Protein backbone atom coordinates (compact mmCIF):
# COMPACT_ATOMS: atom_id res chain seq x y z
CA UNK A 1 0.00 0.00 0.00
CA UNK A 2 1.27 3.49 -0.89
CA UNK A 3 -0.05 7.00 -1.32
CA UNK A 4 0.40 6.72 -5.10
CA UNK A 5 -1.69 3.54 -5.28
CA UNK A 6 -4.19 3.60 -2.42
CA UNK A 7 -6.37 0.52 -1.79
CA UNK A 8 -10.12 1.05 -1.98
CA UNK A 9 -11.79 -1.59 0.23
CA UNK A 10 -15.23 -0.52 -0.98
CA UNK A 11 -14.56 -1.85 -4.49
CA UNK A 12 -14.98 -5.47 -3.36
CA UNK A 13 -18.18 -4.65 -1.48
CA UNK A 14 -19.56 -2.77 -4.44
CA UNK A 15 -18.75 -5.75 -6.73
CA UNK A 16 -20.42 -8.22 -4.37
CA UNK A 17 -23.44 -5.95 -4.07
CA UNK A 18 -23.72 -5.71 -7.87
CA UNK A 19 -23.65 -9.48 -8.44
CA UNK A 20 -26.00 -10.03 -5.52
CA UNK A 21 -28.53 -7.67 -7.07
CA UNK A 22 -28.21 -9.40 -10.44
CA UNK A 23 -28.69 -12.81 -8.80
CA UNK A 24 -31.79 -11.66 -6.93
CA UNK A 25 -33.21 -10.18 -10.09
CA UNK A 26 -32.75 -13.50 -11.91
CA UNK A 27 -34.43 -15.43 -9.13
CA UNK A 28 -37.35 -12.99 -8.99
CA UNK A 29 -37.96 -12.94 -12.75
CA UNK A 30 -41.21 -14.77 -13.51
CA UNK A 31 -41.10 -18.08 -15.35
CA UNK A 32 -42.66 -17.72 -18.79
CA UNK A 33 -46.04 -19.47 -18.88
CA UNK A 34 -46.25 -22.79 -20.69
CA UNK A 35 -47.81 -22.62 -24.12
CA UNK A 36 -51.41 -23.81 -23.76
CA UNK A 37 -52.38 -26.86 -25.76
CA UNK A 38 -55.81 -26.56 -27.25
CA UNK A 39 -57.83 -29.12 -29.14
CA UNK A 40 -60.85 -28.01 -31.14
CA UNK A 41 -61.58 -31.37 -32.73
CA UNK A 42 -63.98 -34.08 -31.67
CA UNK A 43 -62.30 -37.26 -30.47
CA UNK A 44 -64.90 -40.00 -30.50
CA UNK A 45 -62.78 -42.62 -28.76
CA UNK A 46 -62.72 -41.83 -25.04
CA UNK A 47 -59.65 -43.99 -24.47
CA UNK A 48 -57.73 -42.06 -27.11
CA UNK A 49 -58.93 -38.80 -25.59
CA UNK A 50 -57.69 -39.86 -22.16
CA UNK A 51 -54.42 -40.96 -23.73
CA UNK A 52 -54.06 -37.63 -25.48
CA UNK A 53 -54.67 -35.76 -22.22
CA UNK A 54 -51.95 -37.86 -20.59
CA UNK A 55 -49.48 -37.35 -23.43
CA UNK A 56 -50.06 -33.62 -23.82
CA UNK A 57 -50.31 -32.77 -20.11
CA UNK A 58 -47.69 -30.20 -19.21
CA UNK A 59 -46.50 -31.10 -15.72
CA UNK A 60 -43.73 -28.54 -15.84
CA UNK A 61 -41.13 -31.17 -14.98
CA UNK A 62 -39.62 -31.21 -18.46
CA UNK A 63 -38.75 -28.19 -20.54
CA UNK A 64 -39.90 -28.39 -24.14
CA UNK A 65 -38.96 -26.06 -26.95
CA UNK A 66 -41.67 -24.44 -29.02
CA UNK A 67 -40.56 -26.46 -32.03
CA UNK A 68 -40.73 -29.80 -30.18
CA UNK A 69 -43.65 -32.17 -30.80
CA UNK A 70 -44.36 -35.40 -28.92
CA UNK A 71 -45.66 -38.20 -31.13
CA UNK A 72 -46.61 -41.82 -30.71
CA UNK A 73 -45.13 -44.33 -33.13
CA UNK A 74 -46.67 -47.56 -34.45
CA UNK A 75 -45.27 -50.08 -36.89
CA UNK A 76 -46.88 -52.38 -39.44
CA UNK A 77 -44.85 -55.36 -38.22
CA UNK A 78 -44.76 -54.68 -34.48
CA UNK A 79 -47.35 -54.92 -31.73
CA UNK A 80 -45.51 -52.46 -29.53
CA UNK A 81 -46.49 -48.78 -29.44
CA UNK A 82 -43.77 -46.24 -28.80
CA UNK A 83 -45.08 -43.46 -26.59
CA UNK A 84 -44.19 -39.79 -26.45
CA UNK A 85 -41.14 -39.71 -28.72
CA UNK A 86 -39.87 -36.18 -29.17
CA UNK A 87 -39.28 -34.73 -32.61
CA UNK A 88 -38.32 -31.28 -33.78
CA UNK A 89 -40.59 -29.68 -36.35
CA UNK A 90 -37.46 -28.47 -38.19
CA UNK A 91 -36.27 -32.05 -38.77
CA UNK A 92 -36.53 -33.27 -42.33
CA UNK A 93 -38.56 -36.40 -42.97
CA UNK A 94 -35.31 -38.17 -43.80
CA UNK A 95 -33.94 -37.26 -40.38
CA UNK A 96 -37.19 -38.46 -38.79
CA UNK A 97 -36.75 -41.82 -40.51
CA UNK A 98 -33.19 -42.07 -39.30
CA UNK A 99 -34.35 -41.48 -35.74
CA UNK A 100 -37.17 -44.00 -36.08
CA UNK A 101 -34.75 -46.62 -37.40
CA UNK A 102 -33.08 -46.75 -33.98
CA UNK A 103 -36.45 -47.60 -32.39
CA UNK A 104 -37.99 -50.09 -34.81
CA UNK A 105 -35.08 -51.55 -36.78
CA UNK A 106 -36.53 -50.89 -40.22
CA UNK A 107 -34.23 -49.54 -42.93
CA UNK A 108 -34.70 -45.89 -43.85
CA UNK A 109 -35.12 -46.72 -47.53
CA UNK A 110 -37.98 -49.15 -46.85
CA UNK A 111 -40.06 -46.90 -44.60
CA UNK A 112 -43.35 -45.29 -45.57
CA UNK A 113 -44.55 -42.84 -42.94
CA UNK A 114 -48.20 -41.94 -42.38
CA UNK A 115 -49.25 -39.17 -39.99
CA UNK A 116 -52.48 -39.81 -38.06
CA UNK A 117 -54.47 -37.59 -35.71
CA UNK A 118 -55.86 -38.37 -32.26
CA UNK A 119 -58.75 -40.40 -33.71
CA UNK A 120 -56.43 -42.48 -35.87
CA UNK A 121 -57.57 -40.78 -39.07
CA UNK A 122 -54.89 -40.29 -41.70
CA UNK A 123 -53.76 -36.68 -42.01
CA UNK A 124 -51.06 -37.08 -44.62
CA UNK A 125 -48.39 -39.40 -45.94
CA UNK A 126 -44.91 -38.11 -45.17
CA UNK A 127 -43.60 -38.93 -48.61
CA UNK A 128 -41.13 -36.12 -49.30
CA UNK A 129 -37.87 -36.75 -47.47
CA UNK A 130 -36.69 -33.20 -48.11
CA UNK A 131 -39.63 -31.51 -46.41
CA UNK A 132 -39.54 -30.60 -42.74
CA UNK A 133 -41.84 -32.33 -40.27
CA UNK A 134 -43.45 -29.00 -39.41
CA UNK A 135 -44.71 -28.73 -42.99
CA UNK A 136 -47.37 -31.32 -42.07
CA UNK A 137 -48.41 -29.43 -38.88
CA UNK A 138 -48.24 -32.35 -36.42
CA UNK A 139 -49.71 -31.90 -32.93
CA UNK A 140 -48.76 -33.47 -29.61
CA UNK A 141 -50.38 -36.87 -29.25
CA UNK A 142 -50.60 -37.62 -32.97
CA UNK A 143 -49.17 -40.84 -34.36
CA UNK A 144 -46.57 -41.64 -36.98
CA UNK A 145 -47.40 -45.05 -38.43
CA UNK A 146 -44.49 -46.83 -40.10
CA UNK A 147 -45.16 -49.16 -43.01
CA UNK A 148 -42.17 -51.39 -43.72
CA UNK A 149 -42.31 -52.42 -47.39
CA UNK A 150 -39.36 -54.79 -47.09
CA UNK A 151 -40.69 -58.37 -46.87
CA UNK A 152 -37.29 -59.51 -45.57
CA UNK A 153 -37.09 -56.85 -42.86
CA UNK A 154 -35.80 -57.95 -39.47
CA UNK A 155 -39.08 -56.69 -37.98
CA UNK A 156 -41.19 -58.92 -40.22
CA UNK A 157 -42.85 -62.12 -38.99
CA UNK A 158 -42.27 -61.31 -35.34
CA UNK A 159 -38.49 -61.58 -35.34
CA UNK A 160 -38.12 -58.56 -33.06
CA UNK A 161 -40.88 -59.55 -30.60
CA UNK A 162 -41.58 -63.29 -30.73
CA UNK A 163 -38.99 -64.86 -28.43
CA UNK A 164 -40.15 -68.35 -29.44
CA UNK A 165 -38.36 -67.81 -32.75
CA UNK A 166 -35.03 -67.38 -30.98
CA UNK A 167 -33.04 -70.58 -30.55
CA UNK A 168 -32.32 -71.22 -26.88
CA UNK A 169 -29.30 -72.89 -25.42
CA UNK A 170 -30.26 -76.24 -23.92
CA UNK A 171 -27.91 -77.89 -21.44
CA UNK A 172 -27.95 -81.67 -21.19
CA UNK A 173 -28.55 -83.36 -17.85
CA UNK A 174 -25.04 -84.79 -17.95
CA UNK A 175 -23.47 -81.36 -18.34
CA UNK A 176 -25.67 -79.90 -15.62
CA UNK A 177 -24.82 -82.73 -13.21
CA UNK A 178 -21.13 -82.04 -13.80
CA UNK A 179 -21.48 -78.42 -12.69
CA UNK A 180 -20.76 -77.40 -9.10
CA UNK A 181 -22.81 -75.09 -6.91
CA UNK A 182 -26.12 -75.79 -8.67
CA UNK A 183 -29.54 -75.93 -7.02
CA UNK A 184 -29.90 -79.60 -7.95
CA UNK A 185 -26.67 -80.43 -6.15
CA UNK A 186 -27.69 -78.41 -3.10
CA UNK A 187 -31.10 -80.11 -3.03
CA UNK A 188 -29.48 -83.54 -3.02
CA UNK A 189 -27.32 -82.51 -0.08
CA UNK A 190 -30.36 -81.35 1.88
CA UNK A 191 -32.31 -84.56 1.17
CA UNK A 192 -29.31 -86.60 2.30
CA UNK A 193 -29.47 -84.80 5.66
CA UNK A 194 -33.29 -84.84 5.96
CA UNK A 195 -35.38 -87.15 3.72
CA UNK A 196 -38.49 -85.02 4.46
CA UNK A 197 -36.78 -81.82 3.31
CA UNK A 198 -38.56 -79.56 0.84
CA UNK A 199 -38.20 -75.90 -0.06
CA UNK A 200 -41.42 -74.96 1.75
CA UNK A 201 -40.14 -76.58 4.94
CA UNK A 202 -36.81 -74.76 4.67
CA UNK A 203 -38.53 -71.40 4.20
CA UNK A 204 -40.86 -72.01 7.17
CA UNK A 205 -37.92 -72.91 9.43
CA UNK A 206 -36.07 -69.82 8.25
CA UNK A 207 -39.06 -67.72 9.34
CA UNK A 208 -39.07 -69.48 12.71
CA UNK A 209 -42.33 -71.32 12.00
CA UNK A 210 -43.27 -74.96 12.50
CA UNK A 211 -43.79 -76.54 9.10
CA UNK A 212 -46.92 -78.64 8.69
CA UNK A 213 -46.82 -80.93 5.65
CA UNK A 214 -49.80 -80.53 3.32
CA UNK A 215 -52.54 -83.12 3.49
CA UNK A 216 -52.44 -85.84 0.89
CA UNK A 217 -54.94 -85.40 -1.95
CA UNK A 218 -58.24 -87.20 -1.42
CA UNK A 219 -58.59 -90.24 -3.68
CA UNK A 220 -61.74 -91.72 -2.11
CA UNK A 221 -64.77 -90.86 -4.22
CA UNK A 222 -67.04 -91.48 -1.19
CA UNK A 223 -65.09 -89.23 1.16
CA UNK A 224 -67.41 -88.00 4.00
CA UNK A 225 -70.44 -89.72 2.45
CA UNK A 226 -71.67 -90.76 5.92
CA UNK A 227 -71.65 -87.16 7.20
CA UNK A 228 -73.43 -85.96 4.07
CA UNK A 229 -76.19 -88.58 4.37
CA UNK A 230 -77.71 -86.68 7.33
CA UNK A 231 -78.23 -83.53 5.26
CA UNK A 232 -80.90 -82.67 2.70
CA UNK A 233 -81.66 -79.60 0.61
CA UNK A 234 -83.64 -76.99 2.53
CA UNK A 235 -82.15 -77.63 5.95
CA UNK A 236 -80.84 -74.78 8.02
CA UNK A 237 -77.15 -75.02 8.80
CA UNK A 238 -74.27 -73.41 10.59
CA UNK A 239 -70.76 -73.52 9.16
CA UNK A 240 -67.76 -73.87 11.45
CA UNK A 241 -65.25 -72.52 11.94
CA UNK A 242 -66.82 -69.08 11.62
CA UNK A 243 -70.38 -69.62 12.82
CA UNK A 244 -71.88 -68.44 9.52
CA UNK A 245 -75.49 -69.52 8.93
CA UNK A 246 -77.44 -70.35 5.84
CA UNK A 247 -79.51 -72.93 3.99
CA UNK A 248 -78.42 -76.18 2.40
CA UNK A 249 -78.92 -75.87 -1.37
CA UNK A 250 -76.91 -78.82 -2.67
CA UNK A 251 -75.75 -82.22 -1.43
CA UNK A 252 -73.61 -84.38 -3.66
CA UNK A 253 -70.40 -84.73 -5.60
CA UNK A 254 -68.92 -81.98 -7.76
CA UNK A 255 -67.00 -83.00 -10.81
CA UNK A 256 -65.18 -79.67 -10.87
CA UNK A 257 -64.03 -79.99 -7.23
CA UNK A 258 -61.82 -82.57 -5.50
CA UNK A 259 -63.25 -86.04 -4.95
CA UNK A 260 -65.77 -86.73 -2.19
CA UNK A 261 -69.08 -85.24 -1.05
CA UNK A 262 -69.80 -81.52 -0.90
CA UNK A 263 -72.51 -79.38 0.67
CA UNK A 264 -73.66 -76.27 -1.18
CA UNK A 265 -74.66 -73.47 1.17
CA UNK A 266 -76.49 -70.20 0.54
CA UNK A 267 -75.49 -67.90 3.39
CA UNK A 268 -77.87 -65.42 4.96
CA UNK A 269 -75.32 -62.67 4.42
CA UNK A 270 -73.00 -62.00 1.45
CA UNK A 271 -70.06 -63.80 3.02
CA UNK A 272 -69.71 -66.49 0.34
CA UNK A 273 -67.38 -66.83 -2.60
CA UNK A 274 -69.64 -67.71 -5.53
CA UNK A 275 -73.17 -67.86 -6.93
CA UNK A 276 -73.65 -71.61 -6.67
CA UNK A 277 -71.19 -72.47 -9.42
CA UNK A 278 -67.66 -73.85 -9.23
CA UNK A 279 -65.13 -73.54 -12.05
CA UNK A 280 -67.80 -72.77 -14.64
CA UNK A 281 -70.35 -75.46 -13.67
CA UNK A 282 -73.51 -74.52 -11.77
CA UNK A 283 -74.78 -76.74 -8.94
CA UNK A 284 -77.43 -74.49 -7.36
CA UNK A 285 -78.88 -71.00 -7.70
CA UNK A 286 -78.13 -68.13 -5.34
CA UNK A 287 -77.06 -64.47 -5.53
CA UNK A 288 -73.41 -63.85 -6.25
CA UNK A 289 -71.36 -63.67 -3.06
CA UNK A 290 -73.81 -65.77 -1.02
CA UNK A 291 -72.75 -69.26 -2.18
CA UNK A 292 -70.15 -71.63 -0.80
CA UNK A 293 -69.14 -75.29 -1.08
CA UNK A 294 -68.22 -76.97 2.20
CA UNK A 295 -67.11 -80.41 3.28
CA UNK A 296 -69.88 -82.12 5.30
CA UNK A 297 -67.68 -82.23 8.41
CA UNK A 298 -67.79 -78.41 8.53
CA UNK A 299 -71.60 -78.25 8.29
CA UNK A 300 -73.95 -78.69 11.25
CA UNK A 301 -77.67 -78.85 10.42
CA UNK A 302 -80.48 -78.07 12.85
CA UNK A 303 -82.43 -75.16 14.26
CA UNK A 304 -80.27 -72.29 13.10
CA UNK A 305 -82.57 -69.35 12.27
CA UNK A 306 -81.12 -66.26 10.60
CA UNK A 307 -79.27 -64.07 13.06
CA UNK A 308 -81.10 -60.80 13.81
CA UNK A 309 -78.55 -58.15 14.66
CA UNK A 310 -81.28 -56.04 16.31
CA UNK A 311 -82.80 -58.82 18.43
CA UNK A 312 -81.44 -57.85 21.86
CA UNK A 313 -82.27 -59.80 25.00
CA UNK A 314 -83.63 -58.21 28.16
CA UNK A 315 -80.28 -58.82 29.86
CA UNK A 316 -78.35 -57.00 27.15
CA UNK A 317 -77.76 -53.28 27.16
PDB file of N, CA and C in Angstrom, residues 26-85:
ATOM      1  N   UNK A  26     -32.512 -12.277 -11.116  1.00  0.00           N
ATOM      2  CA  UNK A  26     -32.749 -13.499 -11.908  1.00  0.00           C
ATOM      3  C   UNK A  26     -33.713 -14.426 -11.206  1.00  0.00           C
ATOM      4  N   UNK A  27     -33.553 -14.528  -9.867  1.00  0.00           N
ATOM      5  CA  UNK A  27     -34.435 -15.426  -9.133  1.00  0.00           C
ATOM      6  C   UNK A  27     -35.861 -14.898  -9.095  1.00  0.00           C
ATOM      7  N   UNK A  28     -36.023 -13.572  -9.092  1.00  0.00           N
ATOM      8  CA  UNK A  28     -37.349 -12.993  -8.991  1.00  0.00           C
ATOM      9  C   UNK A  28     -38.053 -12.872 -10.333  1.00  0.00           C
ATOM     10  N   UNK A  29     -37.327 -13.084 -11.431  1.00  0.00           N
ATOM     11  CA  UNK A  29     -37.963 -12.941 -12.748  1.00  0.00           C
ATOM     12  C   UNK A  29     -38.971 -14.057 -12.943  1.00  0.00           C
ATOM     13  N   UNK A  30     -40.157 -13.749 -13.380  1.00  0.00           N
ATOM     14  CA  UNK A  30     -41.213 -14.771 -13.509  1.00  0.00           C
ATOM     15  C   UNK A  30     -40.874 -15.772 -14.600  1.00  0.00           C
ATOM     16  N   UNK A  31     -41.278 -17.041 -14.359  1.00  0.00           N
ATOM     17  CA  UNK A  31     -41.100 -18.082 -15.353  1.00  0.00           C
ATOM     18  C   UNK A  31     -42.121 -17.897 -16.466  1.00  0.00           C
ATOM     19  N   UNK A  32     -41.688 -17.912 -17.713  1.00  0.00           N
ATOM     20  CA  UNK A  32     -42.663 -17.716 -18.789  1.00  0.00           C
ATOM     21  C   UNK A  32     -43.703 -18.816 -18.761  1.00  0.00           C
ATOM     22  N   UNK A  33     -44.969 -18.466 -18.941  1.00  0.00           N
ATOM     23  CA  UNK A  33     -46.037 -19.467 -18.883  1.00  0.00           C
ATOM     24  C   UNK A  33     -45.887 -20.484 -20.000  1.00  0.00           C
ATOM     25  N   UNK A  34     -46.297 -21.735 -19.682  1.00  0.00           N
ATOM     26  CA  UNK A  34     -46.247 -22.792 -20.692  1.00  0.00           C
ATOM     27  C   UNK A  34     -47.271 -22.504 -21.779  1.00  0.00           C
ATOM     28  N   UNK A  35     -46.907 -22.852 -22.999  1.00  0.00           N
ATOM     29  CA  UNK A  35     -47.809 -22.622 -24.116  1.00  0.00           C
ATOM     30  C   UNK A  35     -49.038 -23.519 -23.981  1.00  0.00           C
ATOM     31  N   UNK A  36     -50.224 -22.965 -23.927  1.00  0.00           N
ATOM     32  CA  UNK A  36     -51.411 -23.806 -23.757  1.00  0.00           C
ATOM     33  C   UNK A  36     -51.615 -24.694 -24.972  1.00  0.00           C
ATOM     34  N   UNK A  37     -52.082 -25.906 -24.698  1.00  0.00           N
ATOM     35  CA  UNK A  37     -52.382 -26.855 -25.762  1.00  0.00           C
ATOM     36  C   UNK A  37     -53.891 -26.942 -25.915  1.00  0.00           C
ATOM     37  N   UNK A  38     -54.373 -26.546 -27.018  1.00  0.00           N
ATOM     38  CA  UNK A  38     -55.813 -26.559 -27.254  1.00  0.00           C
ATOM     39  C   UNK A  38     -56.157 -27.595 -28.296  1.00  0.00           C
ATOM     40  N   UNK A  39     -57.346 -28.135 -28.172  1.00  0.00           N
ATOM     41  CA  UNK A  39     -57.826 -29.119 -29.140  1.00  0.00           C
ATOM     42  C   UNK A  39     -59.265 -28.779 -29.464  1.00  0.00           C
ATOM     43  N   UNK A  40     -59.514 -28.430 -30.704  1.00  0.00           N
ATOM     44  CA  UNK A  40     -60.845 -28.014 -31.135  1.00  0.00           C
ATOM     45  C   UNK A  40     -61.587 -29.124 -31.868  1.00  0.00           C
ATOM     46  N   UNK A  41     -60.940 -30.287 -32.007  1.00  0.00           N
ATOM     47  CA  UNK A  41     -61.575 -31.374 -32.734  1.00  0.00           C
ATOM     48  C   UNK A  41     -62.569 -32.126 -31.874  1.00  0.00           C
ATOM     49  N   UNK A  42     -63.000 -33.276 -32.375  1.00  0.00           N
ATOM     50  CA  UNK A  42     -63.984 -34.084 -31.673  1.00  0.00           C
ATOM     51  C   UNK A  42     -63.493 -35.516 -31.653  1.00  0.00           C
ATOM     52  N   UNK A  43     -62.782 -35.895 -30.595  1.00  0.00           N
ATOM     53  CA  UNK A  43     -62.299 -37.260 -30.474  1.00  0.00           C
ATOM     54  C   UNK A  43     -63.447 -38.137 -30.017  1.00  0.00           C
ATOM     55  N   UNK A  44     -63.773 -39.125 -30.814  1.00  0.00           N
ATOM     56  CA  UNK A  44     -64.902 -40.000 -30.497  1.00  0.00           C
ATOM     57  C   UNK A  44     -64.493 -41.115 -29.553  1.00  0.00           C
ATOM     58  N   UNK A  45     -63.257 -41.537 -29.613  1.00  0.00           N
ATOM     59  CA  UNK A  45     -62.778 -42.620 -28.765  1.00  0.00           C
ATOM     60  C   UNK A  45     -62.319 -42.045 -27.422  1.00  0.00           C
ATOM     61  N   UNK A  46     -63.038 -42.391 -26.352  1.00  0.00           N
ATOM     62  CA  UNK A  46     -62.721 -41.829 -25.039  1.00  0.00           C
ATOM     63  C   UNK A  46     -61.354 -42.280 -24.548  1.00  0.00           C
ATOM     64  N   UNK A  47     -60.965 -43.518 -24.883  1.00  0.00           N
ATOM     65  CA  UNK A  47     -59.650 -43.994 -24.467  1.00  0.00           C
ATOM     66  C   UNK A  47     -58.546 -43.181 -25.114  1.00  0.00           C
ATOM     67  N   UNK A  48     -58.727 -42.874 -26.419  1.00  0.00           N
ATOM     68  CA  UNK A  48     -57.729 -42.058 -27.107  1.00  0.00           C
ATOM     69  C   UNK A  48     -57.696 -40.644 -26.550  1.00  0.00           C
ATOM     70  N   UNK A  49     -58.882 -40.133 -26.168  1.00  0.00           N
ATOM     71  CA  UNK A  49     -58.927 -38.797 -25.592  1.00  0.00           C
ATOM     72  C   UNK A  49     -58.187 -38.765 -24.259  1.00  0.00           C
ATOM     73  N   UNK A  50     -58.403 -39.802 -23.439  1.00  0.00           N
ATOM     74  CA  UNK A  50     -57.690 -39.864 -22.161  1.00  0.00           C
ATOM     75  C   UNK A  50     -56.190 -40.017 -22.385  1.00  0.00           C
ATOM     76  N   UNK A  51     -55.830 -40.794 -23.414  1.00  0.00           N
ATOM     77  CA  UNK A  51     -54.420 -40.964 -23.733  1.00  0.00           C
ATOM     78  C   UNK A  51     -53.815 -39.658 -24.200  1.00  0.00           C
ATOM     79  N   UNK A  52     -54.570 -38.906 -25.013  1.00  0.00           N
ATOM     80  CA  UNK A  52     -54.058 -37.626 -25.482  1.00  0.00           C
ATOM     81  C   UNK A  52     -53.862 -36.661 -24.312  1.00  0.00           C
ATOM     82  N   UNK A  53     -54.816 -36.646 -23.369  1.00  0.00           N
ATOM     83  CA  UNK A  53     -54.675 -35.762 -22.221  1.00  0.00           C
ATOM     84  C   UNK A  53     -53.432 -36.113 -21.407  1.00  0.00           C
ATOM     85  N   UNK A  54     -53.148 -37.423 -21.319  1.00  0.00           N
ATOM     86  CA  UNK A  54     -51.953 -37.861 -20.588  1.00  0.00           C
ATOM     87  C   UNK A  54     -50.684 -37.438 -21.319  1.00  0.00           C
ATOM     88  N   UNK A  55     -50.685 -37.633 -22.652  1.00  0.00           N
ATOM     89  CA  UNK A  55     -49.483 -37.350 -23.433  1.00  0.00           C
ATOM     90  C   UNK A  55     -49.203 -35.861 -23.478  1.00  0.00           C
ATOM     91  N   UNK A  56     -50.255 -35.051 -23.623  1.00  0.00           N
ATOM     92  CA  UNK A  56     -50.058 -33.616 -23.816  1.00  0.00           C
ATOM     93  C   UNK A  56     -50.064 -32.823 -22.509  1.00  0.00           C
ATOM     94  N   UNK A  57     -50.283 -33.493 -21.379  1.00  0.00           N
ATOM     95  CA  UNK A  57     -50.314 -32.773 -20.111  1.00  0.00           C
ATOM     96  C   UNK A  57     -48.943 -32.179 -19.810  1.00  0.00           C
ATOM     97  N   UNK A  58     -48.936 -30.897 -19.522  1.00  0.00           N
ATOM     98  CA  UNK A  58     -47.687 -30.203 -19.212  1.00  0.00           C
ATOM     99  C   UNK A  58     -47.522 -30.149 -17.700  1.00  0.00           C
ATOM    100  N   UNK A  59     -46.711 -31.051 -17.160  1.00  0.00           N
ATOM    101  CA  UNK A  59     -46.503 -31.103 -15.717  1.00  0.00           C
ATOM    102  C   UNK A  59     -45.479 -30.075 -15.254  1.00  0.00           C
ATOM    103  N   UNK A  60     -44.749 -29.501 -16.189  1.00  0.00           N
ATOM    104  CA  UNK A  60     -43.725 -28.538 -15.840  1.00  0.00           C
ATOM    105  C   UNK A  60     -42.407 -29.159 -15.440  1.00  0.00           C
ATOM    106  N   UNK A  61     -42.358 -30.514 -15.396  1.00  0.00           N
ATOM    107  CA  UNK A  61     -41.126 -31.175 -14.977  1.00  0.00           C
ATOM    108  C   UNK A  61     -40.096 -31.241 -16.094  1.00  0.00           C
ATOM    109  N   UNK A  62     -40.536 -31.140 -17.336  1.00  0.00           N
ATOM    110  CA  UNK A  62     -39.620 -31.207 -18.464  1.00  0.00           C
ATOM    111  C   UNK A  62     -39.795 -29.965 -19.333  1.00  0.00           C
ATOM    112  N   UNK A  63     -38.684 -29.340 -19.660  1.00  0.00           N
ATOM    113  CA  UNK A  63     -38.747 -28.194 -20.541  1.00  0.00           C
ATOM    114  C   UNK A  63     -38.863 -28.668 -21.984  1.00  0.00           C
ATOM    115  N   UNK A  64     -39.687 -28.006 -22.760  1.00  0.00           N
ATOM    116  CA  UNK A  64     -39.904 -28.392 -24.140  1.00  0.00           C
ATOM    117  C   UNK A  64     -39.872 -27.146 -25.007  1.00  0.00           C
ATOM    118  N   UNK A  65     -39.057 -27.201 -26.045  1.00  0.00           N
ATOM    119  CA  UNK A  65     -38.957 -26.058 -26.948  1.00  0.00           C
ATOM    120  C   UNK A  65     -40.247 -25.890 -27.742  1.00  0.00           C
ATOM    121  N   UNK A  66     -40.460 -24.704 -28.244  1.00  0.00           N
ATOM    122  CA  UNK A  66     -41.669 -24.437 -29.024  1.00  0.00           C
ATOM    123  C   UNK A  66     -41.730 -25.291 -30.276  1.00  0.00           C
ATOM    124  N   UNK A  67     -40.585 -25.686 -30.802  1.00  0.00           N
ATOM    125  CA  UNK A  67     -40.561 -26.464 -32.035  1.00  0.00           C
ATOM    126  C   UNK A  67     -40.645 -27.968 -31.792  1.00  0.00           C
ATOM    127  N   UNK A  68     -40.693 -28.378 -30.512  1.00  0.00           N
ATOM    128  CA  UNK A  68     -40.733 -29.803 -30.181  1.00  0.00           C
ATOM    129  C   UNK A  68     -42.165 -30.321 -30.233  1.00  0.00           C
ATOM    130  N   UNK A  69     -42.346 -31.513 -30.767  1.00  0.00           N
ATOM    131  CA  UNK A  69     -43.651 -32.165 -30.803  1.00  0.00           C
ATOM    132  C   UNK A  69     -43.474 -33.595 -30.301  1.00  0.00           C
ATOM    133  N   UNK A  70     -44.415 -34.060 -29.499  1.00  0.00           N
ATOM    134  CA  UNK A  70     -44.364 -35.402 -28.922  1.00  0.00           C
ATOM    135  C   UNK A  70     -45.352 -36.294 -29.660  1.00  0.00           C
ATOM    136  N   UNK A  71     -44.834 -37.330 -30.292  1.00  0.00           N
ATOM    137  CA  UNK A  71     -45.657 -38.195 -31.131  1.00  0.00           C
ATOM    138  C   UNK A  71     -45.543 -39.644 -30.694  1.00  0.00           C
ATOM    139  N   UNK A  72     -46.639 -40.380 -30.890  1.00  0.00           N
ATOM    140  CA  UNK A  72     -46.608 -41.822 -30.709  1.00  0.00           C
ATOM    141  C   UNK A  72     -46.172 -42.450 -32.027  1.00  0.00           C
ATOM    142  N   UNK A  73     -45.626 -43.648 -31.943  1.00  0.00           N
ATOM    143  CA  UNK A  73     -45.135 -44.333 -33.133  1.00  0.00           C
ATOM    144  C   UNK A  73     -45.669 -45.759 -33.130  1.00  0.00           C
ATOM    145  N   UNK A  74     -46.245 -46.173 -34.255  1.00  0.00           N
ATOM    146  CA  UNK A  74     -46.673 -47.557 -34.449  1.00  0.00           C
ATOM    147  C   UNK A  74     -45.983 -48.105 -35.687  1.00  0.00           C
ATOM    148  N   UNK A  75     -45.997 -49.430 -35.805  1.00  0.00           N
ATOM    149  CA  UNK A  75     -45.273 -50.082 -36.894  1.00  0.00           C
ATOM    150  C   UNK A  75     -46.127 -51.190 -37.473  1.00  0.00           C
ATOM    151  N   UNK A  76     -46.056 -51.375 -38.767  1.00  0.00           N
ATOM    152  CA  UNK A  76     -46.881 -52.375 -39.440  1.00  0.00           C
ATOM    153  C   UNK A  76     -46.515 -53.795 -39.037  1.00  0.00           C
ATOM    154  N   UNK A  77     -45.288 -54.014 -38.583  1.00  0.00           N
ATOM    155  CA  UNK A  77     -44.853 -55.364 -38.224  1.00  0.00           C
ATOM    156  C   UNK A  77     -44.745 -55.595 -36.722  1.00  0.00           C
ATOM    157  N   UNK A  78     -44.966 -54.569 -35.922  1.00  0.00           N
ATOM    158  CA  UNK A  78     -44.757 -54.680 -34.481  1.00  0.00           C
ATOM    159  C   UNK A  78     -46.047 -54.429 -33.719  1.00  0.00           C
ATOM    160  N   UNK A  79     -46.200 -55.145 -32.611  1.00  0.00           N
ATOM    161  CA  UNK A  79     -47.348 -54.921 -31.735  1.00  0.00           C
ATOM    162  C   UNK A  79     -47.098 -53.765 -30.777  1.00  0.00           C
ATOM    163  N   UNK A  80     -45.858 -53.493 -30.499  1.00  0.00           N
ATOM    164  CA  UNK A  80     -45.507 -52.459 -29.530  1.00  0.00           C
ATOM    165  C   UNK A  80     -45.869 -51.075 -30.062  1.00  0.00           C
ATOM    166  N   UNK A  81     -46.246 -50.185 -29.133  1.00  0.00           N
ATOM    167  CA  UNK A  81     -46.492 -48.779 -29.444  1.00  0.00           C
ATOM    168  C   UNK A  81     -45.452 -47.961 -28.687  1.00  0.00           C
ATOM    169  N   UNK A  82     -44.801 -47.065 -29.409  1.00  0.00           N
ATOM    170  CA  UNK A  82     -43.770 -46.237 -28.805  1.00  0.00           C
ATOM    171  C   UNK A  82     -44.402 -44.907 -28.416  1.00  0.00           C
ATOM    172  N   UNK A  83     -44.342 -44.597 -27.119  1.00  0.00           N
ATOM    173  CA  UNK A  83     -45.076 -43.460 -26.588  1.00  0.00           C
ATOM    174  C   UNK A  83     -44.190 -42.230 -26.438  1.00  0.00           C
ATOM    175  N   UNK A  84     -44.752 -41.099 -26.786  1.00  0.00           N
ATOM    176  CA  UNK A  84     -44.195 -39.789 -26.452  1.00  0.00           C
ATOM    177  C   UNK A  84     -42.747 -39.623 -26.899  1.00  0.00           C
ATOM    178  N   UNK A  85     -42.468 -39.948 -28.163  1.00  0.00           N
ATOM    179  CA  UNK A  85     -41.137 -39.710 -28.722  1.00  0.00           C
ATOM    180  C   UNK A  85     -41.067 -38.264 -29.196  1.00  0.00           C
TER     181      UNK A  85
END
